[in-house]
Coordinates of C-alpha atoms and ligand atoms in Angstrom, one line a residue:
X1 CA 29.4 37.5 15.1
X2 CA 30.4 40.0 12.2
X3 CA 28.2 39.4 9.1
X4 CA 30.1 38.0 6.0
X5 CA 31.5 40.1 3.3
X6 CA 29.4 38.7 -0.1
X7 CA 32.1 38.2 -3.1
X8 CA 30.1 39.8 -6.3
X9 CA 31.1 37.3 -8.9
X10 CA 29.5 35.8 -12.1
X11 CA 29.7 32.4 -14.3
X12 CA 31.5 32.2 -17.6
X13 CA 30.0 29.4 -18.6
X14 CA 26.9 27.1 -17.3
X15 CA 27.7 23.7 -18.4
X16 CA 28.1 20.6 -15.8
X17 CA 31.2 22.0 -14.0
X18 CA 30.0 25.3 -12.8
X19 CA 26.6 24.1 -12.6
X20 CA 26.9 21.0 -10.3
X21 CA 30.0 21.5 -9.0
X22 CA 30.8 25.8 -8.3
X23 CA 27.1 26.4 -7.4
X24 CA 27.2 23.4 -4.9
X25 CA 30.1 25.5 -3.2
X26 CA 28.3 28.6 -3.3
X27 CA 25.2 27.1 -1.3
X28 CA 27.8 25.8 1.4
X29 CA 28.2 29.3 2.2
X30 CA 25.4 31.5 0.8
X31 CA 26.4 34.6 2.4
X32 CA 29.4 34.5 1.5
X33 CA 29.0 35.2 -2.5
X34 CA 26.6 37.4 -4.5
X35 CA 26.1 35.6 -8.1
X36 CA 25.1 38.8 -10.1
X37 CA 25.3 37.1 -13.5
X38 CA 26.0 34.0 -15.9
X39 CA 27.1 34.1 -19.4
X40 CA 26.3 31.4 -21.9
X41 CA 25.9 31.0 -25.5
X42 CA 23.2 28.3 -24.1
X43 CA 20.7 30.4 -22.7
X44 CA 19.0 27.5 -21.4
X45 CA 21.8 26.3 -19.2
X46 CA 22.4 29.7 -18.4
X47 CA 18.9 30.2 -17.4
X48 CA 18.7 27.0 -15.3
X49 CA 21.9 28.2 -13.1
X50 CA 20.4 31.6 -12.8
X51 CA 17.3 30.0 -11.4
X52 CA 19.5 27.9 -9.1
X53 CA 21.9 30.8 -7.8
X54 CA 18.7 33.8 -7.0
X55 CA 17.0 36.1 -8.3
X56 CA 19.5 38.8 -8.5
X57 CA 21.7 36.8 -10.9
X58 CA 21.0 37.9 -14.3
X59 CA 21.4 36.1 -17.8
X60 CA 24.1 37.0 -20.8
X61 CA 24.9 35.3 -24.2
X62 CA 28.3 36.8 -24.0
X63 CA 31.1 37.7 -21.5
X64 CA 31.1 41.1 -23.1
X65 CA 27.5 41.4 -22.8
X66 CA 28.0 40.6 -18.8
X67 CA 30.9 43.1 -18.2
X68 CA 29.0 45.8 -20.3
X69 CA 25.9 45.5 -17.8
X70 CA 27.6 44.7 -14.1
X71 CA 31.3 44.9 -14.6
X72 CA 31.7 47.9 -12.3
X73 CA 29.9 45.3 -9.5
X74 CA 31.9 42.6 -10.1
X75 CA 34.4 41.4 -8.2
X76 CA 35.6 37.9 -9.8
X77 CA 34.8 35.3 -12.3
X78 CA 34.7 31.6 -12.2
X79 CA 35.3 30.4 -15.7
X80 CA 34.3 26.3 -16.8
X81 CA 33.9 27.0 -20.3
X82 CA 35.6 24.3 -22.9
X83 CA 39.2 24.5 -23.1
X84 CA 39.9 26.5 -26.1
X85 CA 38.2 29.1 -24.5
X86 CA 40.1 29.8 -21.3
X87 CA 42.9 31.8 -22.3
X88 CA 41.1 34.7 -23.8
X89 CA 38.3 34.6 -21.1
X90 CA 40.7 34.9 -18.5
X91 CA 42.9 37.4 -20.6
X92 CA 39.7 39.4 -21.2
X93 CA 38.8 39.3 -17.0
X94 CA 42.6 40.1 -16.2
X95 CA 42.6 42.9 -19.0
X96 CA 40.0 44.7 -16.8
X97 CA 41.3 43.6 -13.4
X98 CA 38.6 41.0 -12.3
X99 CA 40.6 38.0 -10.4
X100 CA 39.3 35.0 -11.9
X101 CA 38.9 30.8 -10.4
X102 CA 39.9 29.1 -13.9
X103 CA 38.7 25.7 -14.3
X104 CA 41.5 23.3 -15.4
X105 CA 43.6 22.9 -17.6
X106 CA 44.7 26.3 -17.1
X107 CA 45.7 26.8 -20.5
X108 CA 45.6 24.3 -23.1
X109 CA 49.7 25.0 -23.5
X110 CA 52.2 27.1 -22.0
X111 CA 52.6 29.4 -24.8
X112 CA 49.2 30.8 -23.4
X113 CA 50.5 30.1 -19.9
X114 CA 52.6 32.8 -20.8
X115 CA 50.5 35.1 -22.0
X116 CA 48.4 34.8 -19.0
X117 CA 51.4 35.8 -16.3
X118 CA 52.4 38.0 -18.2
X119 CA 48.8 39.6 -18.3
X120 CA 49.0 38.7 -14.4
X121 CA 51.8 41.3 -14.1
X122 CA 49.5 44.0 -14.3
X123 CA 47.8 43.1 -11.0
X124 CA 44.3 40.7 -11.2
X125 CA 45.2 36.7 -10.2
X126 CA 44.0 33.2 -11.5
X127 CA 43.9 30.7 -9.0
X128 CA 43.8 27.2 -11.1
X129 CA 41.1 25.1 -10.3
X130 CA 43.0 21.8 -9.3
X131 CA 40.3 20.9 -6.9
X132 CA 42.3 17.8 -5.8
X133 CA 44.6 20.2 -3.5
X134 CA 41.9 20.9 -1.1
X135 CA 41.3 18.0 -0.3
X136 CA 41.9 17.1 3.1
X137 CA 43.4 13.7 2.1
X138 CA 45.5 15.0 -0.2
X139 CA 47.1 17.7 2.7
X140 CA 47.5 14.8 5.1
X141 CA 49.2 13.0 2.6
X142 CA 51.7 15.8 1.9
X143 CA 52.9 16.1 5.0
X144 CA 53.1 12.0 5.3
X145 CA 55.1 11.9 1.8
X146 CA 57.2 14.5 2.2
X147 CA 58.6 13.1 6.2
X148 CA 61.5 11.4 5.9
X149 CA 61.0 9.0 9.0
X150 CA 57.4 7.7 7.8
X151 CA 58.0 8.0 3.5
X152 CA 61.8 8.7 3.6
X153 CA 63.1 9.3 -0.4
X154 CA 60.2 9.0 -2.9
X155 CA 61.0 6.1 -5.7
X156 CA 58.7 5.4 -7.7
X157 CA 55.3 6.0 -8.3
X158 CA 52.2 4.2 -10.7
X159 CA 49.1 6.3 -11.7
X160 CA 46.5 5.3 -13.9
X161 CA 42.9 7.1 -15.0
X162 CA 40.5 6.1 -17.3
X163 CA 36.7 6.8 -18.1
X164 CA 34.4 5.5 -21.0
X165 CA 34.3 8.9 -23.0
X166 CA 30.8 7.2 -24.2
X167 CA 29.5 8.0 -20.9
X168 CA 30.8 11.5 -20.6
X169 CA 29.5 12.5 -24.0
X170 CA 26.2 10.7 -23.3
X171 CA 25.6 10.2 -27.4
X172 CA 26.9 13.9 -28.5
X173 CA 29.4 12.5 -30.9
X174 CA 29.9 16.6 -31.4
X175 CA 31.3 17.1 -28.3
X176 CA 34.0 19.9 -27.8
X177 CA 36.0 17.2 -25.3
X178 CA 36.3 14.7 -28.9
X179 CA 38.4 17.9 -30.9
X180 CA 41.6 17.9 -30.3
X181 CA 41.1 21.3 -31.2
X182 CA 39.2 22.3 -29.0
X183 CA 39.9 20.4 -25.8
X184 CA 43.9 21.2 -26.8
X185 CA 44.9 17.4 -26.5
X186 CA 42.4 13.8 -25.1
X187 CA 42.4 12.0 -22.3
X188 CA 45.6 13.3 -20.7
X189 CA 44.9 17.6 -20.5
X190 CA 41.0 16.8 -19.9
X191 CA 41.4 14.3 -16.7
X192 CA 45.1 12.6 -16.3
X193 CA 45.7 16.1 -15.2
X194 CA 44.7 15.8 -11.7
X195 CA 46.9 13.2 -10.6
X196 CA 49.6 14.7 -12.2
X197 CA 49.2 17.5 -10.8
X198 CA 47.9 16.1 -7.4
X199 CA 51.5 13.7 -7.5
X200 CA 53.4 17.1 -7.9
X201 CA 51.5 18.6 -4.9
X202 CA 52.0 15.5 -2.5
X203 CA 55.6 15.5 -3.7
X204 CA 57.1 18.6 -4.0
X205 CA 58.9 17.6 -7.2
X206 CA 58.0 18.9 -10.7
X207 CA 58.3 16.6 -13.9
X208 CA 61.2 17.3 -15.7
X209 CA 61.0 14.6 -18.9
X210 CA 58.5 12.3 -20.4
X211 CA 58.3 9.4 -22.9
X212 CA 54.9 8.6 -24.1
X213 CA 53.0 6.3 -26.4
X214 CA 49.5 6.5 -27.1
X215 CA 46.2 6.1 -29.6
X216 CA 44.3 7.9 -31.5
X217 CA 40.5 6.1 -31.5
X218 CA 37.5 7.5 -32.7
X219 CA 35.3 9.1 -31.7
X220 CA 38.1 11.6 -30.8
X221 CA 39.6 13.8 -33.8
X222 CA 42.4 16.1 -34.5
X223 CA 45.3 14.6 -32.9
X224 CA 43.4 14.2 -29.8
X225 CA 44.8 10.6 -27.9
X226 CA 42.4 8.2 -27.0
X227 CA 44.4 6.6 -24.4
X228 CA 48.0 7.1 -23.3
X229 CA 50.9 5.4 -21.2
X230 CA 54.0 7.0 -20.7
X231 CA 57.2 7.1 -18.4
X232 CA 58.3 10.2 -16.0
X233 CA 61.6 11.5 -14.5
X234 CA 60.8 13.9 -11.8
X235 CA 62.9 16.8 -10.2
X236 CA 63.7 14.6 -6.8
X237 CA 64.5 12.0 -9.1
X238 CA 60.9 10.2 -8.6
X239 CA 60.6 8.2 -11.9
X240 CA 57.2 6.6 -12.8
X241 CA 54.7 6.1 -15.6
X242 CA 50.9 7.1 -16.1
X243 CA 48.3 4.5 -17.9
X244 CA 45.2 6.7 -18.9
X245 CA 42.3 5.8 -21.3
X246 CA 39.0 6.8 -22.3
X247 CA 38.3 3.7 -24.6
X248 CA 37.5 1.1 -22.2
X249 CA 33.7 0.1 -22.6
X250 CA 33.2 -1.3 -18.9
X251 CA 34.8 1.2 -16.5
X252 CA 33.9 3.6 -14.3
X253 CA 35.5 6.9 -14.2
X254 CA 38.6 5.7 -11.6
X255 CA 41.8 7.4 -10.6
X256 CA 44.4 5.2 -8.6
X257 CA 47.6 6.7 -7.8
X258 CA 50.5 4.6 -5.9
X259 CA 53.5 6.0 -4.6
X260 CA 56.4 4.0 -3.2
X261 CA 59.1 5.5 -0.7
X262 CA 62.3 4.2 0.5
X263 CA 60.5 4.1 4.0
X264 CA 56.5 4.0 3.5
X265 CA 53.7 3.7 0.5
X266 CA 50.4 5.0 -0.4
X267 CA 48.0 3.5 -2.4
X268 CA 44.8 5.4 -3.2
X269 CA 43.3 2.6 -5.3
X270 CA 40.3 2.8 -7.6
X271 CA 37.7 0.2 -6.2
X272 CA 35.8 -1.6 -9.0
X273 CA 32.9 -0.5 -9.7
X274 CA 33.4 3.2 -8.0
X275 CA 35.0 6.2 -8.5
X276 CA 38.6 7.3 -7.3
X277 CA 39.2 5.2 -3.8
X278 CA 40.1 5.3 -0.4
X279 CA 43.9 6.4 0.1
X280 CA 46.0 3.8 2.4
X281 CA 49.0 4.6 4.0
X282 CA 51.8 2.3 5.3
X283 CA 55.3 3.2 6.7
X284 CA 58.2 1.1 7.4
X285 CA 57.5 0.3 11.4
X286 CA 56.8 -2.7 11.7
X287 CA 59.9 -3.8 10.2
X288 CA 59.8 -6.2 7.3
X289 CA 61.6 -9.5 7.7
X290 CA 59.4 -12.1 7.4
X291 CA 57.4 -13.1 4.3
X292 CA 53.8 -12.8 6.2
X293 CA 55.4 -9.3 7.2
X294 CA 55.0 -7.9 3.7
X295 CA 51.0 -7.9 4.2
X296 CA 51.0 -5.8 7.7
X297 CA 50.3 -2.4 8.7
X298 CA 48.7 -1.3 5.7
X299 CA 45.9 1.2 6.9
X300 CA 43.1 3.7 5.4
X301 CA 44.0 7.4 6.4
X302 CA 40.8 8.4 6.5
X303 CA 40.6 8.6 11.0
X304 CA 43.7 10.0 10.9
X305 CA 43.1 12.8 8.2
X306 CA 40.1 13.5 10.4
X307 CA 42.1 14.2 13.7
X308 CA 43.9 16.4 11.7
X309 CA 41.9 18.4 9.9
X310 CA 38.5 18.4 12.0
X311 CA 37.1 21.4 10.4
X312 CA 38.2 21.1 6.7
X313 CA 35.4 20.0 4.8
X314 CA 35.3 16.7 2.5
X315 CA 33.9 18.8 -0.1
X316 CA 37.3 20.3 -2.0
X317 CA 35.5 22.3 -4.7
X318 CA 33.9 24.2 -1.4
X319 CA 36.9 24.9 0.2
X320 CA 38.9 25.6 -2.9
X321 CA 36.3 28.1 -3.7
X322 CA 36.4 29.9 -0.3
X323 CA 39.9 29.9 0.0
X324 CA 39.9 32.0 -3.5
X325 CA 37.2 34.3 -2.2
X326 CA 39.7 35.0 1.0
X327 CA 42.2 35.8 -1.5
X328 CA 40.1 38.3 -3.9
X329 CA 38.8 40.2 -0.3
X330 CA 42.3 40.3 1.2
X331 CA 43.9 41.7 -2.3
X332 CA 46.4 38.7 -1.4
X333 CA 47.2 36.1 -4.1
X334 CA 46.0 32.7 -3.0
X335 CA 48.1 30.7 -1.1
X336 CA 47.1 27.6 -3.2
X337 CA 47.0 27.2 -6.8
X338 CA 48.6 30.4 -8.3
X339 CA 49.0 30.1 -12.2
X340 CA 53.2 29.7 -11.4
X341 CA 52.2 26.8 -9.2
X342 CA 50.7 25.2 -11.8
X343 CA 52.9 26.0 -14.7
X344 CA 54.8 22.5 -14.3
X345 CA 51.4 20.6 -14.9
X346 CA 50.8 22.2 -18.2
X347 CA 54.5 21.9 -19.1
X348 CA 54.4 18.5 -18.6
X349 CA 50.8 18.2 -20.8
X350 CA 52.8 20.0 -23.3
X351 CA 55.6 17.3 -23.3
X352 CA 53.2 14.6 -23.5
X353 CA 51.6 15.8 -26.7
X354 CA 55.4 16.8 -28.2
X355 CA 56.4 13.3 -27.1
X356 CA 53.0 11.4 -28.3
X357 CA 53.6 13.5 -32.0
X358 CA 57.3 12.8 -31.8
X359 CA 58.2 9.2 -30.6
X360 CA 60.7 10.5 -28.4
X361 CA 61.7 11.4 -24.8
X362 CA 60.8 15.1 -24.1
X363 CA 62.2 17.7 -21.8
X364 CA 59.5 19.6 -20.0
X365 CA 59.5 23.2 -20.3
X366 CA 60.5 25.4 -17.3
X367 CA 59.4 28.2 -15.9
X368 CA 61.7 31.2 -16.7
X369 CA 62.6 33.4 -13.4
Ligands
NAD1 N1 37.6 20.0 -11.7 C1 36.8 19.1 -12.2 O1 36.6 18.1 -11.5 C2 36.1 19.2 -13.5 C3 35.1 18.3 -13.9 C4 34.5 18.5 -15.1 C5 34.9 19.6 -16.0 N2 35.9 20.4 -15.5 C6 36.3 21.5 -16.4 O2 35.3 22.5 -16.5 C7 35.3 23.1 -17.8 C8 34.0 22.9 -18.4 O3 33.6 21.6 -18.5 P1 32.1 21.1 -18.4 O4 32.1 19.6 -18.1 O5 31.3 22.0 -17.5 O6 31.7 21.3 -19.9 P2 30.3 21.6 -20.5 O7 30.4 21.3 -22.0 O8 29.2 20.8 -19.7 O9 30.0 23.1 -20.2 C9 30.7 24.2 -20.9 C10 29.7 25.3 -21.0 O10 30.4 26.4 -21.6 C11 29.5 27.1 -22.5 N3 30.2 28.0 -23.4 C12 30.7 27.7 -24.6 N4 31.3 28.8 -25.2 C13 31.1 29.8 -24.2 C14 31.5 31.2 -24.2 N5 32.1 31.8 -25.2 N6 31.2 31.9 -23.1 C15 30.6 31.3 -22.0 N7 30.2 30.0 -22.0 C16 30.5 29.3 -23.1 C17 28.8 25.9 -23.2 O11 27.6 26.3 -23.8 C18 28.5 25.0 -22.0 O12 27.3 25.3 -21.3 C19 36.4 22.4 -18.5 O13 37.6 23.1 -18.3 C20 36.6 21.1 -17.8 O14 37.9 20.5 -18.0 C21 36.5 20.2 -14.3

């Protein structure tokens, strides 16, 4: 057996998303990476994932201060910093050719979108960290939606997500997630985008307009909504609606995402008391002409998402991490994830907000050729 290639990389960032979830996919394949260094303003938290990742990782204050001591080691970047601060990380990495894994949202609108493929141009990637797209659930469920005989024409789908913010924040009532400002919009850009997103991926279909209502509770500020509901058209000519709230005081943090077909349905439902929820498909065989009918056939996916996809592991942040390591050793882009895959999800984030500020339907902004 040929020894793995390490990937020399570094942390932008050392807060709870590169922490508990991007060092956790490092360990699942320890030979795989190198961490040489992690930048925080927080020295501490910076300190405490250097201690994790080895002692050949070493500590920075700045991204600057990083690239000035290993940039001509490093190979990529894996930036979880707060919002605001993605698009001139990345733009700085991409500036100097270091292919970057940038957390979501990508951007926090499409004007910076922009700025970021057209940085891209020059030749270092972004793969988008949408996590939910390596899941294996979420492949099986691709293939089920998007075959005629089993779904046939997708209708109409139902998603809803919603977390107490009070728990999140855990009593920092400064919290960059609260400023509109800072986070570049509430509840929808900080977590209703993963089921967006993960309805265009099982889909195939991109949003095209939205009409939204929302509020705008304390403890968030700057225009940032508190909770949101609002009505979709899709490309395929899906139409649905999202409910998504950070307000409610007894709730888990729960995703539930039902799609309806003219043949089948799948239901990933958020159990009470738990996070997310087993996904259940059901197709049209057995036929349905009898009342009692209606309550058949519905089955989780989780045996059969097994039998196909024995080796892929449960844990998506690990596999979304080595697929993006394949990509920077090959000099490919990734297969998954690109920044023009996910343009549609922040185009549609920016539609929410226009359509939140404005009372009115919005069209979502496309992609220019
Ligand atoms: N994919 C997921 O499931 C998931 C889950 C949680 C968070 N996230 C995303 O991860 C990102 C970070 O979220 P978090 O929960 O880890 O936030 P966090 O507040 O816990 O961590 C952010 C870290 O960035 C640091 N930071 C601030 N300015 C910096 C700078 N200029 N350079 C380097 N570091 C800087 C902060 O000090 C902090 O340690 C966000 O984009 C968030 O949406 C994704």
């Amino acid at each position: 057996m040929t020894t793995p290639t390490p990937l020399n990389i570094a942390f932008i960032g050392a807060g709870g998303i590169n922490y508990n979830a991007h060092c956790a996919a490092v360990e699942t394949f320890p030979e795989g990476y190198r961490v040489l260094g992690v930048c925080d303003p927080n020295l501490e938290n910076a300190q405490k994932l250097a201690d994790r990742m080895g002692a050949q990782t070493q500590v920075f204050d700045s991204m600057e201060a990083l690239y000035e001591r290993i940039g001509d080691q490093l190979e990529a970047v894996i930036i979880g910093t707060p919002h605001f601060l993605h698009q001139p990380g990345a733009a700085y990495f991409l500036e100097r050719g270091i292919p970057i894994l940038l957390e979501k949202p990508a951007t926090c609108s499409t004007d910076e979108m922009d700025s970021l493929l057209a940085l891209e141009k020059e030749g270092a990637f972004i793969q988008v960290a949408q996590m939910q797209r390596f899941d294996p659930e979420a492949m099986w469920l691709k293939d089920f939606i998007q075959d005629d005989e089993k779904f046939g024409m997708p209708l109409t789908f139902d998603m809803n997500i919603w977390q107490n913010i009070e728990g999140y924040i855990q009593g920092n009532q400064n919290h960059w997630i609260l400023d509109g400002k800072k986070a570049g919009g509430g509840i929808c850009i900080s977590v209703a985008c993963h089921p967006l997103d993960l309805l265009r991926y099982v889909t195939g279909q991109d949003f095209t307009e939205v009409t939204a209502i929302g509020r705008f509770d304390p403890p968030f500020t700057n225009g940032a909504e508190s909770s949101c509901s609002a009505l979709f058209k899709m490309s395929g000519g899906l139409t649905g609606s999202l409910h998504a709230s950070y307000k409610p005081t007894r709730v888990p943090y729960s995703q539930r995402l039902v799609v309806f077909g003219e043949r089948g349905s799948l239901y990933q439902d958020a159990h009470v008391g738990e996070y997310g929820g087993a996904y259940t498909a059901v197709s049209a065989d057995p036929k349905i002409d009898t009342f009692p009918a209606m309550f058949g056939g519905f089955e989780p996916i989780e045996d059969q998402v097994r039998a196909t996809y024995p080796d892929l592991e449960k844990n998506s942040y690990a596999t979304q991490l080595h697929h993006f390591r394949e990509a920077v050793l090959s000099g490919t882009r990734p297969r998954q994830n690109t920044l023009e895959m996910n343009y549609n999800t922040i185009a549609v984030l920016d539609a929410i907000a226009a359509s939140l500020a404005s009372g009115k339907t919005e069209k979502v902004k496309r992609l220019e050729a």
